[in-house]
Amino acid sequence: MATTSCDVAIVGAGLGGCFLALLLGRRGRHVVVIEQGPSVPSAGADFLKPPGLRVLARHGLADLVERHGLRRDTIRYYHDGDPIQECRFPDGGFLIRPYRELVELIYTSCAMEGVEFWFDAGIADIAVGEGAVEELVLGDGRRLRAGAVIGADGTKSAVRQALGIEQMTMPYERLLMRVATVPLSASVAQLNRLYFSSEGWLTYLYPINRDQARVFVGLPPEDDKEIFQDGIPALLDELKKFVTDSSDAFNFLQPATWQRIKVSALRVAAYHKGNAALLGSAAFACHPMTGMGMSYTLHDAEILADVICAAGDDPELLDRLLHARYEPRRHAHRQLIDYGDALASTFRDREAYLAAFRPDLHVHGTAAVPEQVSEQVPEEPPALQRA
Ligand SMILES: Cc1cc2nc3c(=O)[nH]c(=O)nc-3n(C[C@H](O)[C@H](O)[C@H](O)COP(=O)(O)OP(=O)(O)OC[C@H]3O[C@@H](n4cnc5c(N)ncnc54)[C@H](O)[C@@H]3O)c2cc1C
């Protein structure tokens, strides 16, 4: 079968892959996005925090994503039924928009920039030689050669594996998560409420549009069988112990379909090798309680787009710029992962949770406005171990 050549091959059409494709397409790069699924992914995040909104605004996308999204500016936190604090988001707050809708908007914008998407395109082989990715071979025999290759292919990244980059996955074993989509009730329409209990449970309720709400329940794994496999009524008995201001949502919980979600943190030993780099969940994952994964991924895509365009067709310059400008992102990611760990490990204990809570990271993160592409040499990456 024929071999296709392009400037940049991106594996994965999630938020990271689509946004990077858009930025590069706008700058005249020939981009091919390879996605194993039949369309952009459907499961993922709902909250876009201020740093991510600012990234989209810098690229003229703010109006587009906000058009059918919901703006919120407050999250109220409870512990064993008592309100303990509110986190306020200044300057317009954050946006709620289901992941698939958000990614689809960016994907649709890519069409105008000539980005090619190959759906249902699983990777059969990634040929790596001389420290660079030479060719991608698809399951159907198609071959793709690219000046730069981006692994935006999620936590189990095939690109990362082909590059031999070590990874460390840290499942949050003490907190099993379930999620359901239910009709919107008045209390959920009024305010986002996140409840914790000293018995290791959490419940988060928020609207996703004018008619529906999302409900996350986190619970110790030993309680999951009793509650979700042997009968939902026990769920309401448990929730009534610590969910105090959202009882109008209870009637919707029993008939709901509860999906189980695996939540893990992920760190990797390097973010690039030669002409290839990792983006989004292929490079890092933090606890969703931070609500920041997408914001950091969008900012990372900006940096990658700058680096790839600055390097032009020079593979050595690309390698150097990725080292100097992209590898240092691990510091911000590490801070976010550590913060997610701190929230997940303290929420049972009211005082410890309040002490761990960082409004600055919660609201603004550490994502800064991108600097000019330079060739400063970063510090050596820290050892791949948990802080
Ligand atoms: C439960 C949960 C809740 C979250 N909530 C929030 C939140 O509220 N706010 C926030 O900012 N962040 C949140 N996050 C984090 C956020 O979802 C991620 O940061 C973001 O989705 C990363 O995007 P991505 O493009 O890397 O990955 P993904 O969306 O995972 O995309 C990866 C894509 O690669 C494709 N793929 C995988 N392997 C291959 C292959 N071999 N060949 C071709 N394609 C492949 C997949 O099919 C998929 O389409 C949450 C995460 C979780 C788990």
Coordinates of C-alpha atoms and ligand atoms in Angstrom, one line a residue:
M1 CA 0.0 0.0 0.0
A2 CA 1.1 3.6 -0.6
T3 CA 3.2 5.6 1.8
T4 CA 1.9 9.1 2.7
S5 CA 4.3 11.8 3.8
C6 CA 3.3 14.8 6.0
D7 CA 4.9 17.4 8.2
V8 CA 3.3 16.2 11.4
A9 CA 1.6 12.9 12.3
I10 CA -0.5 13.1 15.5
V11 CA -1.7 9.8 17.0
G12 CA -5.0 10.4 18.9
A13 CA -7.9 12.7 18.1
G14 CA -8.7 13.8 21.7
L15 CA -8.6 17.3 22.9
G16 CA -4.7 17.5 22.8
G17 CA -4.4 15.9 19.4
C18 CA -7.2 18.0 17.8
F19 CA -6.0 21.3 19.3
L20 CA -2.4 20.8 18.2
A21 CA -3.6 19.8 14.7
L22 CA -5.6 23.0 14.5
L23 CA -2.7 25.2 15.6
L24 CA -0.3 23.5 13.1
G25 CA -2.9 23.5 10.3
R26 CA -3.4 27.2 10.7
R27 CA 0.3 27.7 10.3
G28 CA 0.4 25.9 7.0
R29 CA 1.7 22.5 8.2
H30 CA 0.4 19.4 6.5
V31 CA -1.0 17.4 9.5
V32 CA -2.4 13.9 9.6
V33 CA -4.3 12.8 12.7
I34 CA -4.6 9.0 13.2
E35 CA -7.5 7.9 15.5
Q36 CA -8.2 4.3 16.3
G37 CA -11.9 5.1 17.1
P38 CA -14.6 5.9 14.5
S39 CA -14.8 9.5 15.7
V40 CA -13.4 11.9 18.3
P41 CA -13.6 10.3 21.8
S42 CA -16.8 10.6 23.8
A43 CA -15.7 10.0 27.4
G44 CA -13.7 12.7 29.3
A45 CA -13.8 15.9 31.2
D46 CA -16.6 18.4 31.6
F47 CA -14.9 21.4 33.2
L48 CA -12.7 23.9 31.4
K49 CA -11.0 26.1 34.0
P50 CA -9.8 29.7 33.4
P51 CA -6.3 28.8 32.2
G52 CA -7.7 26.6 29.4
L53 CA -10.3 29.2 28.5
R54 CA -7.5 31.7 28.2
V55 CA -5.6 29.4 25.8
L56 CA -8.7 29.0 23.6
A57 CA -9.3 32.8 23.7
R58 CA -5.7 33.4 22.5
H59 CA -6.6 31.4 19.4
G60 CA -10.0 33.0 18.8
L61 CA -12.0 30.0 20.0
A62 CA -13.6 31.3 23.2
D63 CA -16.9 32.4 21.6
L64 CA -17.2 29.1 19.8
V65 CA -16.8 26.9 22.8
E66 CA -18.9 29.1 25.1
R67 CA -21.9 29.3 22.7
H68 CA -23.7 26.3 24.2
G69 CA -21.6 25.9 27.3
L70 CA -22.6 26.7 30.9
R71 CA -20.6 29.3 32.9
R72 CA -20.3 28.8 36.6
D73 CA -18.2 30.7 39.2
T74 CA -18.6 28.8 42.5
I75 CA -18.0 25.3 43.9
R76 CA -19.3 24.7 47.4
Y77 CA -17.6 22.0 49.4
Y78 CA -19.2 20.0 52.3
H79 CA -17.7 17.6 54.8
D80 CA -20.0 15.1 56.6
G81 CA -22.9 17.3 55.6
D82 CA -21.6 20.7 56.7
P83 CA -20.6 23.4 54.2
I84 CA -16.8 23.9 54.8
Q85 CA -15.8 26.3 52.0
E86 CA -16.5 27.8 48.7
C87 CA -14.1 28.2 45.8
R88 CA -14.8 31.2 43.7
F89 CA -13.6 31.7 40.2
P90 CA -13.2 35.4 39.3
D91 CA -13.6 37.0 35.8
G92 CA -16.4 34.9 34.3
G93 CA -15.6 31.6 36.1
F94 CA -15.2 28.3 34.4
L95 CA -17.0 26.5 31.6
I96 CA -19.0 23.3 31.7
R97 CA -19.1 21.6 28.3
P98 CA -19.2 17.8 27.8
Y99 CA -15.9 16.5 26.4
R100 CA -17.2 15.2 23.2
E101 CA -18.8 18.5 22.3
L102 CA -15.7 20.5 23.1
V103 CA -13.4 18.2 21.1
E104 CA -15.9 18.1 18.2
L105 CA -15.8 21.9 17.9
I106 CA -12.1 21.9 17.6
Y107 CA -12.2 19.0 15.2
T108 CA -14.7 20.8 13.0
S109 CA -12.4 23.9 13.0
C110 CA -9.6 21.7 11.8
A111 CA -11.4 20.9 8.5
M112 CA -11.0 24.5 7.4
E113 CA -7.2 24.3 7.9
G114 CA -6.8 21.2 5.7
V115 CA -6.0 18.8 8.5
E116 CA -6.5 15.1 7.5
F117 CA -8.1 12.8 9.9
W118 CA -7.8 9.0 9.5
F119 CA -10.5 7.4 11.7
D120 CA -10.7 3.7 12.5
A121 CA -7.0 3.7 12.0
G122 CA -5.2 1.5 14.6
I123 CA -1.4 1.5 14.7
A124 CA 0.2 -1.9 13.8
D125 CA 3.8 -0.8 14.1
I126 CA 5.9 2.3 14.8
A127 CA 9.4 2.0 13.3
V128 CA 11.9 3.8 15.4
G129 CA 15.5 4.1 14.3
E130 CA 18.4 6.5 15.1
G131 CA 16.4 7.9 18.0
A132 CA 13.6 9.1 15.8
V133 CA 10.2 7.7 14.6
E134 CA 10.7 6.8 10.9
E135 CA 7.4 5.4 10.0
L136 CA 3.9 4.6 11.3
V137 CA 2.3 1.5 9.9
L138 CA -1.5 1.1 10.3
G139 CA -3.5 -2.0 10.8
D140 CA -4.8 -1.8 7.2
G141 CA -1.3 -1.6 5.8
R142 CA -1.2 2.2 5.1
R143 CA 2.2 3.8 6.0
L144 CA 2.8 7.3 7.2
R145 CA 6.1 9.2 7.3
A146 CA 6.3 12.5 9.1
G147 CA 8.9 15.1 10.1
A148 CA 7.4 15.2 13.7
V149 CA 5.3 12.6 15.4
I150 CA 3.1 13.3 18.4
G151 CA 1.7 10.7 20.7
A152 CA -1.6 12.2 21.9
D153 CA -2.9 8.7 22.3
G154 CA -3.9 8.6 26.0
T155 CA -2.6 6.9 29.0
K156 CA -1.8 3.7 27.2
S157 CA 0.1 5.5 24.5
A158 CA 1.5 3.3 21.7
V159 CA 3.9 6.1 20.7
R160 CA 5.3 6.2 24.2
Q161 CA 5.8 2.4 24.2
A162 CA 7.5 2.5 20.8
L163 CA 9.9 5.2 22.1
G164 CA 10.7 3.0 25.1
I165 CA 9.8 5.8 27.5
E166 CA 9.3 4.5 31.0
Q167 CA 6.0 5.3 32.7
M168 CA 4.6 5.0 36.2
T169 CA 0.9 4.6 36.7
M170 CA -0.4 5.2 40.2
P171 CA -4.1 4.1 40.5
Y172 CA -6.1 5.8 43.3
E173 CA -7.0 2.4 44.8
R174 CA -8.8 3.7 47.9
L175 CA -11.4 5.7 45.8
L176 CA -13.5 3.9 43.2
M177 CA -15.4 6.2 41.0
R178 CA -18.8 5.9 39.4
V179 CA -20.6 8.4 37.2
A180 CA -24.1 8.8 35.9
T181 CA -26.0 11.4 33.8
V182 CA -29.4 12.2 35.3
P183 CA -32.2 14.8 34.9
L184 CA -31.4 18.2 36.3
S185 CA -32.9 19.1 39.6
A186 CA -33.3 22.6 41.2
S187 CA -30.4 22.3 43.7
V188 CA -28.0 21.2 41.0
A189 CA -29.0 23.9 38.7
Q190 CA -28.4 26.4 41.5
L191 CA -24.8 25.5 42.5
N192 CA -22.0 23.0 42.0
R193 CA -21.7 21.0 45.2
L194 CA -19.0 18.6 46.2
Y195 CA -19.6 16.5 49.3
F196 CA -17.0 14.5 51.2
S197 CA -17.5 12.1 54.1
S198 CA -15.1 10.9 56.8
E199 CA -16.0 7.4 55.7
G200 CA -14.2 7.9 52.4
W201 CA -17.1 8.8 50.2
L202 CA -17.6 11.7 47.8
T203 CA -20.4 13.0 45.7
Y204 CA -20.2 15.7 43.1
L205 CA -23.3 17.1 41.4
Y206 CA -23.3 19.7 38.5
P207 CA -25.3 20.5 35.5
I208 CA -24.0 19.7 32.0
N209 CA -26.7 21.5 30.1
R210 CA -30.2 23.0 30.7
D211 CA -31.8 19.5 31.2
Q212 CA -29.2 17.2 32.6
A213 CA -26.8 16.8 35.4
R214 CA -23.7 14.7 36.0
V215 CA -23.2 12.9 39.3
F216 CA -19.9 11.4 40.4
V217 CA -19.8 9.1 43.4
G218 CA -16.5 8.0 44.8
L219 CA -16.4 5.3 47.4
P220 CA -14.1 2.8 49.1
P221 CA -13.7 -0.2 46.8
E222 CA -15.0 -2.6 49.5
D223 CA -18.4 -0.7 49.5
D224 CA -18.8 -0.9 45.7
K225 CA -20.1 -4.4 45.4
E226 CA -22.7 -4.0 48.1
I227 CA -23.9 -0.7 46.6
F228 CA -23.6 -1.0 42.9
Q229 CA -23.8 -4.7 42.2
D230 CA -26.2 -5.9 44.8
G231 CA -28.7 -3.1 44.6
I232 CA -28.8 0.7 44.3
P233 CA -31.2 1.4 47.2
A234 CA -28.3 1.1 49.6
L235 CA -26.7 4.0 47.7
L236 CA -29.4 6.4 48.8
D237 CA -29.0 5.3 52.4
E238 CA -25.3 6.1 52.2
L239 CA -25.7 9.4 50.5
K240 CA -28.3 10.6 52.9
K241 CA -25.6 10.5 55.6
F242 CA -23.5 13.3 54.1
V243 CA -25.3 14.8 51.0
T244 CA -27.4 17.5 52.7
D245 CA -28.4 20.2 50.2
S246 CA -29.0 18.1 47.1
S247 CA -31.8 15.7 48.2
D248 CA -34.0 16.7 45.2
A249 CA -31.6 14.8 43.0
F250 CA -31.9 11.5 45.0
N251 CA -35.0 10.3 43.1
F252 CA -33.0 10.4 39.8
L253 CA -30.1 8.3 41.1
Q254 CA -31.8 5.0 41.5
P255 CA -32.8 4.4 37.9
A256 CA -29.6 5.9 36.6
T257 CA -26.9 3.8 34.7
W258 CA -23.7 4.0 36.7
Q259 CA -20.5 3.7 34.8
R260 CA -17.3 2.7 36.6
I261 CA -14.3 4.9 35.9
K262 CA -10.7 4.0 36.5
V263 CA -8.7 7.0 37.9
S264 CA -4.9 6.9 38.0
A265 CA -2.1 9.4 38.1
L266 CA 0.6 8.9 35.5
R267 CA 4.1 10.2 35.2
V268 CA 6.6 9.5 32.4
A269 CA 10.4 9.6 32.3
A270 CA 10.7 11.8 29.2
Y271 CA 8.3 13.9 27.1
H272 CA 10.1 13.5 23.8
K273 CA 12.7 11.5 21.9
G274 CA 14.2 12.8 18.7
N275 CA 11.4 13.9 16.4
A276 CA 8.6 12.5 18.6
A277 CA 6.8 14.0 21.7
L278 CA 4.0 13.0 24.0
L279 CA 1.0 15.2 24.7
G280 CA -2.0 15.2 27.1
S281 CA -2.7 12.0 29.0
A282 CA 0.1 10.2 27.1
A283 CA 2.5 12.5 29.1
F284 CA 0.8 13.0 32.4
A285 CA -2.5 12.4 34.3
C286 CA -3.6 13.8 37.6
H287 CA -6.6 13.3 39.8
P288 CA -9.7 14.8 38.3
M289 CA -10.4 16.7 41.5
T290 CA -7.9 19.3 40.2
G291 CA -10.1 19.9 37.1
M292 CA -7.0 21.1 35.3
G293 CA -5.9 18.3 32.9
M294 CA -7.4 19.9 29.8
S295 CA -6.1 23.3 30.7
Y296 CA -2.5 22.1 30.9
T297 CA -2.9 20.0 27.8
L298 CA -4.1 23.0 25.8
H299 CA -1.1 25.0 26.9
D300 CA 1.3 22.2 26.2
A301 CA -0.2 22.0 22.6
E302 CA 0.6 25.7 22.2
I303 CA 4.2 25.1 23.1
L304 CA 4.5 22.1 20.8
A305 CA 3.0 24.0 17.9
D306 CA 5.6 26.9 18.5
V307 CA 8.5 24.4 18.7
I308 CA 7.5 22.4 15.6
C309 CA 7.1 25.5 13.5
A310 CA 10.3 27.1 14.8
A311 CA 12.2 23.9 13.9
G312 CA 11.0 23.9 10.3
D313 CA 12.4 20.8 8.5
D314 CA 15.5 20.5 10.8
P315 CA 15.2 17.4 12.9
E316 CA 18.2 18.2 15.1
L317 CA 16.8 21.6 15.9
L318 CA 13.4 20.0 16.7
D319 CA 15.1 17.6 19.1
R320 CA 16.9 20.5 20.8
L321 CA 13.9 22.7 21.0
L322 CA 11.7 20.0 22.4
H323 CA 14.4 19.4 25.1
A324 CA 14.7 23.1 25.9
R325 CA 11.1 24.2 25.7
Y326 CA 8.8 21.2 26.2
E327 CA 10.6 18.9 28.7
P328 CA 10.4 21.6 31.4
R329 CA 6.6 21.3 31.4
R330 CA 7.2 18.3 33.7
H331 CA 7.6 20.7 36.6
A332 CA 4.1 22.2 36.3
H333 CA 2.7 18.7 35.6
R334 CA 4.4 17.3 38.7
Q335 CA 3.0 20.1 40.8
L336 CA -0.5 19.3 39.6
I337 CA -0.1 15.6 40.1
D338 CA 1.1 16.1 43.6
Y339 CA -1.8 18.5 44.2
G340 CA -4.3 15.9 43.0
D341 CA -2.6 13.3 45.3
A342 CA -2.9 15.6 48.2
L343 CA -6.6 16.2 47.6
A344 CA -7.4 12.6 47.1
S345 CA -5.5 11.5 50.2
T346 CA -6.9 14.1 52.6
F347 CA -10.6 14.5 51.8
R348 CA -11.8 12.2 54.5
D349 CA -10.2 14.5 57.1
R350 CA -11.8 18.0 57.1
E351 CA -8.8 19.9 58.5
A352 CA -6.3 18.1 56.4
Y353 CA -8.3 18.7 53.3
L354 CA -8.7 22.4 54.0
A355 CA -4.9 22.6 54.7
A356 CA -4.1 20.9 51.4
F357 CA -6.6 22.9 49.3
R358 CA -4.8 25.5 47.1
P359 CA -7.2 28.1 45.6
D360 CA -4.4 29.4 43.3
L361 CA -3.8 26.0 41.7
H362 CA -7.5 25.3 41.6
V363 CA -8.4 28.5 39.8
H364 CA -5.3 29.5 37.9
G365 CA -3.1 26.4 37.8
T366 CA 0.5 27.2 36.9
A367 CA -0.1 27.4 33.2
A368 CA 1.6 30.7 32.1
V369 CA 1.4 32.6 28.9
P370 CA 3.8 30.9 26.5
E371 CA 7.2 32.3 26.3
Q372 CA 9.2 32.8 23.2
V373 CA 10.8 29.7 21.8
S374 CA 14.4 29.7 23.0
E375 CA 17.1 27.1 23.4
Q376 CA 17.8 27.3 27.1
V377 CA 18.8 24.0 28.6
P378 CA 16.4 22.6 31.2
E379 CA 17.3 20.9 34.4
E380 CA 17.7 17.2 34.3
P381 CA 14.4 15.4 34.7
P382 CA 13.6 14.2 38.2
A383 CA 13.8 10.5 38.9
L384 CA 10.6 8.7 38.0
Q385 CA 9.3 8.1 41.5
R386 CA 6.4 9.3 43.6
A387 CA 7.1 12.4 45.6
Ligands
LIG1 C1 -12.8 11.0 35.2 C2 -12.0 12.1 34.6 C3 -12.5 13.4 34.7 C4 -11.7 14.5 34.3 N1 -12.2 15.7 34.4 C5 -11.5 16.8 34.0 C6 -12.1 18.1 34.1 O1 -13.2 18.3 34.6 N2 -11.3 19.1 33.6 C7 -10.1 18.9 33.0 O2 -9.5 19.9 32.6 N3 -9.6 17.7 32.9 C8 -10.3 16.6 33.4 N4 -9.8 15.4 33.2 C9 -8.5 15.2 32.4 C10 -8.8 15.3 30.9 O3 -9.8 14.4 30.5 C11 -7.5 15.0 30.1 O4 -6.5 15.9 30.5 C12 -7.7 15.2 28.6 O5 -8.8 14.5 28.1 C13 -6.5 14.8 27.8 O6 -6.7 14.8 26.4 P1 -5.9 13.8 25.5 O7 -6.1 14.4 24.1 O8 -4.6 13.5 25.9 O9 -6.6 12.3 25.7 P2 -7.8 11.5 25.2 O10 -9.1 12.3 25.2 O11 -7.7 10.3 26.1 O12 -7.5 11.1 23.7 C14 -6.7 10.1 23.3 C15 -7.2 9.6 22.0 O13 -6.2 8.7 21.4 C16 -6.8 7.6 20.8 N5 -5.9 6.5 20.8 C17 -5.4 5.8 21.8 N6 -4.5 4.9 21.3 C18 -4.5 5.0 20.0 C19 -3.7 4.3 19.0 N7 -2.9 3.3 19.2 N8 -3.9 4.7 17.7 C20 -4.8 5.7 17.4 N9 -5.5 6.4 18.3 C21 -5.3 6.0 19.6 C22 -8.0 7.4 21.7 O14 -9.0 6.6 21.0 C23 -8.5 8.8 22.0 O15 -9.4 9.3 21.1 C24 -10.5 14.3 33.6 C25 -10.0 13.0 33.5 C26 -10.8 11.9 34.0 C27 -10.2 10.5 33.9

